[in-house]
Amino acid sequence: MYRVSSFLQHFAWALISGSLLASIWLNIDPASYYDIVEYRVLSLRGLSGRSDAIYTLRHFVAFALMPLFLFYLAKELWEALRLERGAMRRKRGGIPILGGLGGMIGAALVWVVLNSLWPMEEGIDATTGWTLTLGSDVVLTYMFGRLLFRPNSPALHVLLLLTIVMDIGGLLVFGLATVDLAPRLLWLVLPLLAAWAVWVFAARHRNHPQSELERQRALRLWPYLLAMFASWLGVAASGLPPALGLLPILPLIPHANHAFGMFAEAEELLHDPLNRIAHALVWPLVVTMALFGFTHGGIDLAAFAPVSLAVLGALWFGKPLGILAGALIVAPRLGYRLPPNLRRRHLGFIALLCGMGFTLPTLTMDGSLPGGYLQEAARFGLALSLLMGIFAIFLGRILRSTRRKR
């Protein structure tokens, strides 16, 4: 099993640093903090005539930079599904997919039940905001998982697969559930056209080029980058989350012949177009995660409310129970088994770690909940959910110490 690249930990520390800075600033001088994150980067009023066509620093990070992060995650999921020796090839994908689906369903059900018992606010339906808890947090769960499991443990790879499945799946469900696509459906033609064009003019000769010219054409980056921009533009204009905008082009970009594992260090030596793009994104993504933490991760310490408890209940109970149900009950009935060297206790700790959620839930917050104190209270709950990582590590050490005494 190849070691996971250290860049994931860089992303995690950048996110934490940005969030800590934002939280300190927000609680000391909230007015100046909001002046910065709501600073107007771009206004399209003059072009569209709409008063709401204003884009702040916060919007810029979510709309323009976070799609790069989702592309980076989706690359690993695509390689796990598609490439030889991929971690999700054939029946190996059953546990992460069914566990991820179970986690999303469990979180949504617990959210609705808790908000039915203790309404977040009078006049707001209990189903409001259920999409908030679908996503997970790849970089922060990995950081805690790295402290819990060995560096080359298969549990780390399953943990990464599960969180990526929930992040991308949760973002897609969020977009379909909260956006009315009908008025702007035609914009989705643009990603289709971009994919068709890059296939015809660059990608279709990637595996069996008829000449050296065709081989060189398939390895150039600019056609794929241009198609990615066009795809992002179409997805964003359609009303779907812009973070999904680069994904339609991903399967068309030439890649390595076989997978080395999730975020494997060995991939740093590869020079196919997909890995070259991923290598070029690493340090910009460190900056992106720091900016995302600063613009979206500021925690108001006075914002605790019933919705904070609903977030914790959905993440701490609904998501782990759903993951275990999907992976240990549904998957075996469909003929799927745990990967070699992965025990049920490992899956239990993976489920606990997936009870943390910050990055993707925060990204979907604006479309999930009404603005104001509800969002601040939900963000407070998301921050508290990270305590599950500490609990999992503490529990793991207790159990390890108990086994040694025996």
PDB file of N, CA and C in Angstrom, residues 99-167:
ATOM      1  N   GLY A  99     -21.437   2.588   2.224  1.00  0.00           N
ATOM      2  CA  GLY A  99     -21.224   3.265   3.497  1.00  0.00           C
ATOM      3  C   GLY A  99     -21.463   4.761   3.389  1.00  0.00           C
ATOM      4  N   GLY A 100     -20.977   5.372   2.301  1.00  0.00           N
ATOM      5  CA  GLY A 100     -21.199   6.802   2.098  1.00  0.00           C
ATOM      6  C   GLY A 100     -22.667   7.141   1.932  1.00  0.00           C
ATOM      7  N   LEU A 101     -23.392   6.352   1.145  1.00  0.00           N
ATOM      8  CA  LEU A 101     -24.829   6.580   0.982  1.00  0.00           C
ATOM      9  C   LEU A 101     -25.560   6.415   2.308  1.00  0.00           C
ATOM     10  N   GLY A 102     -25.186   5.380   3.056  1.00  0.00           N
ATOM     11  CA  GLY A 102     -25.803   5.179   4.354  1.00  0.00           C
ATOM     12  C   GLY A 102     -25.538   6.337   5.303  1.00  0.00           C
ATOM     13  N   GLY A 103     -24.310   6.863   5.271  1.00  0.00           N
ATOM     14  CA  GLY A 103     -23.979   8.002   6.121  1.00  0.00           C
ATOM     15  C   GLY A 103     -24.796   9.235   5.780  1.00  0.00           C
ATOM     16  N   MET A 104     -24.976   9.506   4.490  1.00  0.00           N
ATOM     17  CA  MET A 104     -25.768  10.669   4.094  1.00  0.00           C
ATOM     18  C   MET A 104     -27.235  10.507   4.488  1.00  0.00           C
ATOM     19  N   ILE A 105     -27.782   9.310   4.271  1.00  0.00           N
ATOM     20  CA  ILE A 105     -29.187   9.070   4.629  1.00  0.00           C
ATOM     21  C   ILE A 105     -29.377   9.162   6.145  1.00  0.00           C
ATOM     22  N   GLY A 106     -28.458   8.559   6.907  1.00  0.00           N
ATOM     23  CA  GLY A 106     -28.561   8.611   8.357  1.00  0.00           C
ATOM     24  C   GLY A 106     -28.501  10.033   8.894  1.00  0.00           C
ATOM     25  N   ALA A 107     -27.576  10.842   8.364  1.00  0.00           N
ATOM     26  CA  ALA A 107     -27.457  12.232   8.817  1.00  0.00           C
ATOM     27  C   ALA A 107     -28.728  13.020   8.507  1.00  0.00           C
ATOM     28  N   ALA A 108     -29.270  12.840   7.297  1.00  0.00           N
ATOM     29  CA  ALA A 108     -30.481  13.569   6.914  1.00  0.00           C
ATOM     30  C   ALA A 108     -31.674  13.169   7.783  1.00  0.00           C
ATOM     31  N   LEU A 109     -31.825  11.868   8.066  1.00  0.00           N
ATOM     32  CA  LEU A 109     -32.952  11.406   8.878  1.00  0.00           C
ATOM     33  C   LEU A 109     -32.874  11.951  10.307  1.00  0.00           C
ATOM     34  N   VAL A 110     -31.703  11.884  10.910  1.00  0.00           N
ATOM     35  CA  VAL A 110     -31.563  12.390  12.278  1.00  0.00           C
ATOM     36  C   VAL A 110     -31.793  13.894  12.316  1.00  0.00           C
ATOM     37  N   TRP A 111     -31.333  14.614  11.301  1.00  0.00           N
ATOM     38  CA  TRP A 111     -31.569  16.068  11.227  1.00  0.00           C
ATOM     39  C   TRP A 111     -33.068  16.362  11.249  1.00  0.00           C
ATOM     40  N   VAL A 112     -33.826  15.676  10.423  1.00  0.00           N
ATOM     41  CA  VAL A 112     -35.276  15.923  10.339  1.00  0.00           C
ATOM     42  C   VAL A 112     -35.965  15.567  11.649  1.00  0.00           C
ATOM     43  N   VAL A 113     -35.578  14.434  12.245  1.00  0.00           N
ATOM     44  CA  VAL A 113     -36.199  14.015  13.507  1.00  0.00           C
ATOM     45  C   VAL A 113     -35.922  15.034  14.611  1.00  0.00           C
ATOM     46  N   LEU A 114     -34.672  15.451  14.744  1.00  0.00           N
ATOM     47  CA  LEU A 114     -34.319  16.399  15.807  1.00  0.00           C
ATOM     48  C   LEU A 114     -34.996  17.741  15.617  1.00  0.00           C
ATOM     49  N   ASN A 115     -35.088  18.204  14.380  1.00  0.00           N
ATOM     50  CA  ASN A 115     -35.740  19.494  14.146  1.00  0.00           C
ATOM     51  C   ASN A 115     -37.263  19.399  14.232  1.00  0.00           C
ATOM     52  N   SER A 116     -37.795  18.195  14.150  1.00  0.00           N
ATOM     53  CA  SER A 116     -39.216  18.008  14.414  1.00  0.00           C
ATOM     54  C   SER A 116     -39.504  18.078  15.905  1.00  0.00           C
ATOM     55  N   LEU A 117     -38.588  17.542  16.713  1.00  0.00           N
ATOM     56  CA  LEU A 117     -38.770  17.551  18.160  1.00  0.00           C
ATOM     57  C   LEU A 117     -38.465  18.923  18.768  1.00  0.00           C
ATOM     58  N   TRP A 118     -37.390  19.554  18.288  1.00  0.00           N
ATOM     59  CA  TRP A 118     -36.993  20.872  18.792  1.00  0.00           C
ATOM     60  C   TRP A 118     -36.789  21.806  17.597  1.00  0.00           C
ATOM     61  N   PRO A 119     -37.853  22.472  17.138  1.00  0.00           N
ATOM     62  CA  PRO A 119     -37.758  23.319  15.936  1.00  0.00           C
ATOM     63  C   PRO A 119     -36.651  24.361  16.078  1.00  0.00           C
ATOM     64  N   MET A 120     -35.904  24.542  14.995  1.00  0.00           N
ATOM     65  CA  MET A 120     -34.814  25.519  15.024  1.00  0.00           C
ATOM     66  C   MET A 120     -35.325  26.949  15.135  1.00  0.00           C
ATOM     67  N   GLU A 121     -36.507  27.192  14.577  1.00  0.00           N
ATOM     68  CA  GLU A 121     -37.121  28.518  14.654  1.00  0.00           C
ATOM     69  C   GLU A 121     -38.588  28.379  14.261  1.00  0.00           C
ATOM     70  N   GLU A 122     -39.431  29.158  14.897  1.00  0.00           N
ATOM     71  CA  GLU A 122     -40.863  29.095  14.595  1.00  0.00           C
ATOM     72  C   GLU A 122     -41.118  29.489  13.141  1.00  0.00           C
ATOM     73  N   GLY A 123     -41.926  28.686  12.454  1.00  0.00           N
ATOM     74  CA  GLY A 123     -42.260  28.971  11.066  1.00  0.00           C
ATOM     75  C   GLY A 123     -41.341  28.331  10.053  1.00  0.00           C
ATOM     76  N   ILE A 124     -40.253  27.661  10.507  1.00  0.00           N
ATOM     77  CA  ILE A 124     -39.326  27.005   9.587  1.00  0.00           C
ATOM     78  C   ILE A 124     -39.572  25.503   9.636  1.00  0.00           C
ATOM     79  N   ASP A 125     -39.758  24.909   8.478  1.00  0.00           N
ATOM     80  CA  ASP A 125     -40.053  23.487   8.379  1.00  0.00           C
ATOM     81  C   ASP A 125     -38.876  22.646   8.876  1.00  0.00           C
ATOM     82  N   ALA A 126     -39.206  21.471   9.450  1.00  0.00           N
ATOM     83  CA  ALA A 126     -38.159  20.601  10.005  1.00  0.00           C
ATOM     84  C   ALA A 126     -37.216  20.076   8.939  1.00  0.00           C
ATOM     85  N   THR A 127     -37.660  20.018   7.686  1.00  0.00           N
ATOM     86  CA  THR A 127     -36.795  19.502   6.620  1.00  0.00           C
ATOM     87  C   THR A 127     -35.822  20.551   6.105  1.00  0.00           C
ATOM     88  N   THR A 128     -36.007  21.801   6.490  1.00  0.00           N
ATOM     89  CA  THR A 128     -35.088  22.854   6.041  1.00  0.00           C
ATOM     90  C   THR A 128     -33.673  22.576   6.547  1.00  0.00           C
ATOM     91  N   GLY A 129     -32.722  22.585   5.646  1.00  0.00           N
ATOM     92  CA  GLY A 129     -31.324  22.455   6.038  1.00  0.00           C
ATOM     93  C   GLY A 129     -30.788  21.038   6.067  1.00  0.00           C
ATOM     94  N   TRP A 130     -31.605  20.032   5.680  1.00  0.00           N
ATOM     95  CA  TRP A 130     -31.120  18.651   5.770  1.00  0.00           C
ATOM     96  C   TRP A 130     -29.907  18.400   4.883  1.00  0.00           C
ATOM     97  N   THR A 131     -29.773  19.179   3.809  1.00  0.00           N
ATOM     98  CA  THR A 131     -28.623  18.999   2.916  1.00  0.00           C
ATOM     99  C   THR A 131     -27.315  19.457   3.547  1.00  0.00           C
ATOM    100  N   LEU A 132     -27.396  20.211   4.625  1.00  0.00           N
ATOM    101  CA  LEU A 132     -26.188  20.744   5.266  1.00  0.00           C
ATOM    102  C   LEU A 132     -25.271  19.631   5.766  1.00  0.00           C
ATOM    103  N   THR A 133     -25.855  18.539   6.242  1.00  0.00           N
ATOM    104  CA  THR A 133     -25.070  17.512   6.939  1.00  0.00           C
ATOM    105  C   THR A 133     -24.635  16.365   6.025  1.00  0.00           C
ATOM    106  N   LEU A 134     -24.886  16.455   4.726  1.00  0.00           N
ATOM    107  CA  LEU A 134     -24.565  15.348   3.833  1.00  0.00           C
ATOM    108  C   LEU A 134     -23.067  15.206   3.598  1.00  0.00           C
ATOM    109  N   GLY A 135     -22.378  16.334   3.446  1.00  0.00           N
ATOM    110  CA  GLY A 135     -20.952  16.302   3.151  1.00  0.00           C
ATOM    111  C   GLY A 135     -20.123  15.955   4.372  1.00  0.00           C
ATOM    112  N   SER A 136     -18.851  15.678   4.127  1.00  0.00           N
ATOM    113  CA  SER A 136     -17.934  15.335   5.207  1.00  0.00           C
ATOM    114  C   SER A 136     -16.755  16.297   5.163  1.00  0.00           C
ATOM    115  N   ASP A 137     -15.598  15.843   5.552  1.00  0.00           N
ATOM    116  CA  ASP A 137     -14.414  16.699   5.542  1.00  0.00           C
ATOM    117  C   ASP A 137     -13.187  15.830   5.293  1.00  0.00           C
ATOM    118  N   VAL A 138     -12.715  15.808   4.056  1.00  0.00           N
ATOM    119  CA  VAL A 138     -11.631  14.909   3.682  1.00  0.00           C
ATOM    120  C   VAL A 138     -10.353  15.222   4.448  1.00  0.00           C
ATOM    121  N   VAL A 139      -9.946  16.481   4.466  1.00  0.00           N
ATOM    122  CA  VAL A 139      -8.620  16.808   4.997  1.00  0.00           C
ATOM    123  C   VAL A 139      -8.570  16.720   6.522  1.00  0.00           C
ATOM    124  N   LEU A 140      -9.636  17.135   7.196  1.00  0.00           N
ATOM    125  CA  LEU A 140      -9.603  17.092   8.657  1.00  0.00           C
ATOM    126  C   LEU A 140      -9.793  15.671   9.180  1.00  0.00           C
ATOM    127  N   THR A 141     -10.660  14.881   8.550  1.00  0.00           N
ATOM    128  CA  THR A 141     -10.795  13.493   8.976  1.00  0.00           C
ATOM    129  C   THR A 141      -9.501  12.723   8.722  1.00  0.00           C
ATOM    130  N   TYR A 142      -8.821  13.036   7.611  1.00  0.00           N
ATOM    131  CA  TYR A 142      -7.550  12.364   7.356  1.00  0.00           C
ATOM    132  C   TYR A 142      -6.510  12.748   8.406  1.00  0.00           C
ATOM    133  N   MET A 143      -6.489  14.009   8.808  1.00  0.00           N
ATOM    134  CA  MET A 143      -5.508  14.449   9.795  1.00  0.00           C
ATOM    135  C   MET A 143      -5.682  13.678  11.110  1.00  0.00           C
ATOM    136  N   PHE A 144      -6.942  13.512  11.542  1.00  0.00           N
ATOM    137  CA  PHE A 144      -7.180  12.739  12.763  1.00  0.00           C
ATOM    138  C   PHE A 144      -6.945  11.249  12.518  1.00  0.00           C
ATOM    139  N   GLY A 145      -7.326  10.761  11.333  1.00  0.00           N
ATOM    140  CA  GLY A 145      -7.101   9.357  11.009  1.00  0.00           C
ATOM    141  C   GLY A 145      -5.630   9.004  10.997  1.00  0.00           C
ATOM    142  N   ARG A 146      -4.816   9.944  10.586  1.00  0.00           N
ATOM    143  CA  ARG A 146      -3.365   9.736  10.555  1.00  0.00           C
ATOM    144  C   ARG A 146      -2.812   9.523  11.960  1.00  0.00           C
ATOM    145  N   LEU A 147      -3.466  10.116  12.958  1.00  0.00           N
ATOM    146  CA  LEU A 147      -3.051   9.925  14.352  1.00  0.00           C
ATOM    147  C   LEU A 147      -3.592   8.628  14.928  1.00  0.00           C
ATOM    148  N   LEU A 148      -4.626   8.083  14.303  1.00  0.00           N
ATOM    149  CA  LEU A 148      -5.279   6.892  14.820  1.00  0.00           C
ATOM    150  C   LEU A 148      -4.775   5.602  14.172  1.00  0.00           C
ATOM    151  N   PHE A 149      -4.467   5.661  12.866  1.00  0.00           N
ATOM    152  CA  PHE A 149      -4.038   4.477  12.123  1.00  0.00           C
ATOM    153  C   PHE A 149      -2.573   4.602  11.696  1.00  0.00           C
ATOM    154  N   ARG A 150      -1.979   3.482  11.314  1.00  0.00           N
ATOM    155  CA  ARG A 150      -0.615   3.489  10.786  1.00  0.00           C
ATOM    156  C   ARG A 150      -0.570   4.235   9.451  1.00  0.00           C
ATOM    157  N   PRO A 151       0.593   4.795   9.084  1.00  0.00           N
ATOM    158  CA  PRO A 151       0.675   5.573   7.836  1.00  0.00           C
ATOM    159  C   PRO A 151       0.274   4.792   6.593  1.00  0.00           C
ATOM    160  N   ASN A 152       0.549   3.485   6.549  1.00  0.00           N
ATOM    161  CA  ASN A 152       0.226   2.686   5.368  1.00  0.00           C
ATOM    162  C   ASN A 152      -0.988   1.791   5.590  1.00  0.00           C
ATOM    163  N   SER A 153      -1.818   2.113   6.574  1.00  0.00           N
ATOM    164  CA  SER A 153      -2.981   1.295   6.897  1.00  0.00           C
ATOM    165  C   SER A 153      -4.053   1.406   5.814  1.00  0.00           C
ATOM    166  N   PRO A 154      -4.673   0.274   5.427  1.00  0.00           N
ATOM    167  CA  PRO A 154      -5.779   0.344   4.467  1.00  0.00           C
ATOM    168  C   PRO A 154      -6.961   1.129   5.012  1.00  0.00           C
ATOM    169  N   ALA A 155      -7.046   1.266   6.344  1.00  0.00           N
ATOM    170  CA  ALA A 155      -8.138   2.043   6.931  1.00  0.00           C
ATOM    171  C   ALA A 155      -8.093   3.499   6.483  1.00  0.00           C
ATOM    172  N   LEU A 156      -6.882   4.038   6.313  1.00  0.00           N
ATOM    173  CA  LEU A 156      -6.763   5.423   5.855  1.00  0.00           C
ATOM    174  C   LEU A 156      -7.314   5.579   4.442  1.00  0.00           C
ATOM    175  N   HIS A 157      -7.072   4.601   3.585  1.00  0.00           N
ATOM    176  CA  HIS A 157      -7.551   4.685   2.212  1.00  0.00           C
ATOM    177  C   HIS A 157      -9.071   4.555   2.158  1.00  0.00           C
ATOM    178  N   VAL A 158      -9.631   3.667   2.980  1.00  0.00           N
ATOM    179  CA  VAL A 158     -11.094   3.554   3.036  1.00  0.00           C
ATOM    180  C   VAL A 158     -11.706   4.835   3.592  1.00  0.00           C
ATOM    181  N   LEU A 159     -11.064   5.416   4.605  1.00  0.00           N
ATOM    182  CA  LEU A 159     -11.537   6.675   5.167  1.00  0.00           C
ATOM    183  C   LEU A 159     -11.564   7.771   4.100  1.00  0.00           C
ATOM    184  N   LEU A 160     -10.502   7.871   3.307  1.00  0.00           N
ATOM    185  CA  LEU A 160     -10.459   8.876   2.251  1.00  0.00           C
ATOM    186  C   LEU A 160     -11.550   8.632   1.208  1.00  0.00           C
ATOM    187  N   LEU A 161     -11.736   7.379   0.812  1.00  0.00           N
ATOM    188  CA  LEU A 161     -12.768   7.064  -0.173  1.00  0.00           C
ATOM    189  C   LEU A 161     -14.153   7.428   0.350  1.00  0.00           C
ATOM    190  N   LEU A 162     -14.443   7.066   1.585  1.00  0.00           N
ATOM    191  CA  LEU A 162     -15.746   7.360   2.170  1.00  0.00           C
ATOM    192  C   LEU A 162     -16.022   8.860   2.202  1.00  0.00           C
ATOM    193  N   THR A 163     -15.056   9.620   2.663  1.00  0.00           N
ATOM    194  CA  THR A 163     -15.276  11.063   2.784  1.00  0.00           C
ATOM    195  C   THR A 163     -15.407  11.728   1.412  1.00  0.00           C
ATOM    196  N   ILE A 164     -14.650  11.259   0.428  1.00  0.00           N
ATOM    197  CA  ILE A 164     -14.770  11.839  -0.908  1.00  0.00           C
ATOM    198  C   ILE A 164     -16.133  11.503  -1.514  1.00  0.00           C
ATOM    199  N   VAL A 165     -16.587  10.257  -1.338  1.00  0.00           N
ATOM    200  CA  VAL A 165     -17.915   9.869  -1.826  1.00  0.00           C
ATOM    201  C   VAL A 165     -18.987  10.752  -1.205  1.00  0.00           C
ATOM    202  N   MET A 166     -18.905  10.994   0.104  1.00  0.00           N
ATOM    203  CA  MET A 166     -19.914  11.817   0.768  1.00  0.00           C
ATOM    204  C   MET A 166     -19.797  13.286   0.380  1.00  0.00           C
ATOM    205  N   ASP A 167     -18.581  13.769   0.150  1.00  0.00           N
ATOM    206  CA  ASP A 167     -18.409  15.162  -0.248  1.00  0.00           C
ATOM    207  C   ASP A 167     -19.000  15.416  -1.632  1.00  0.00           C
TER     208      ASP A 167
END
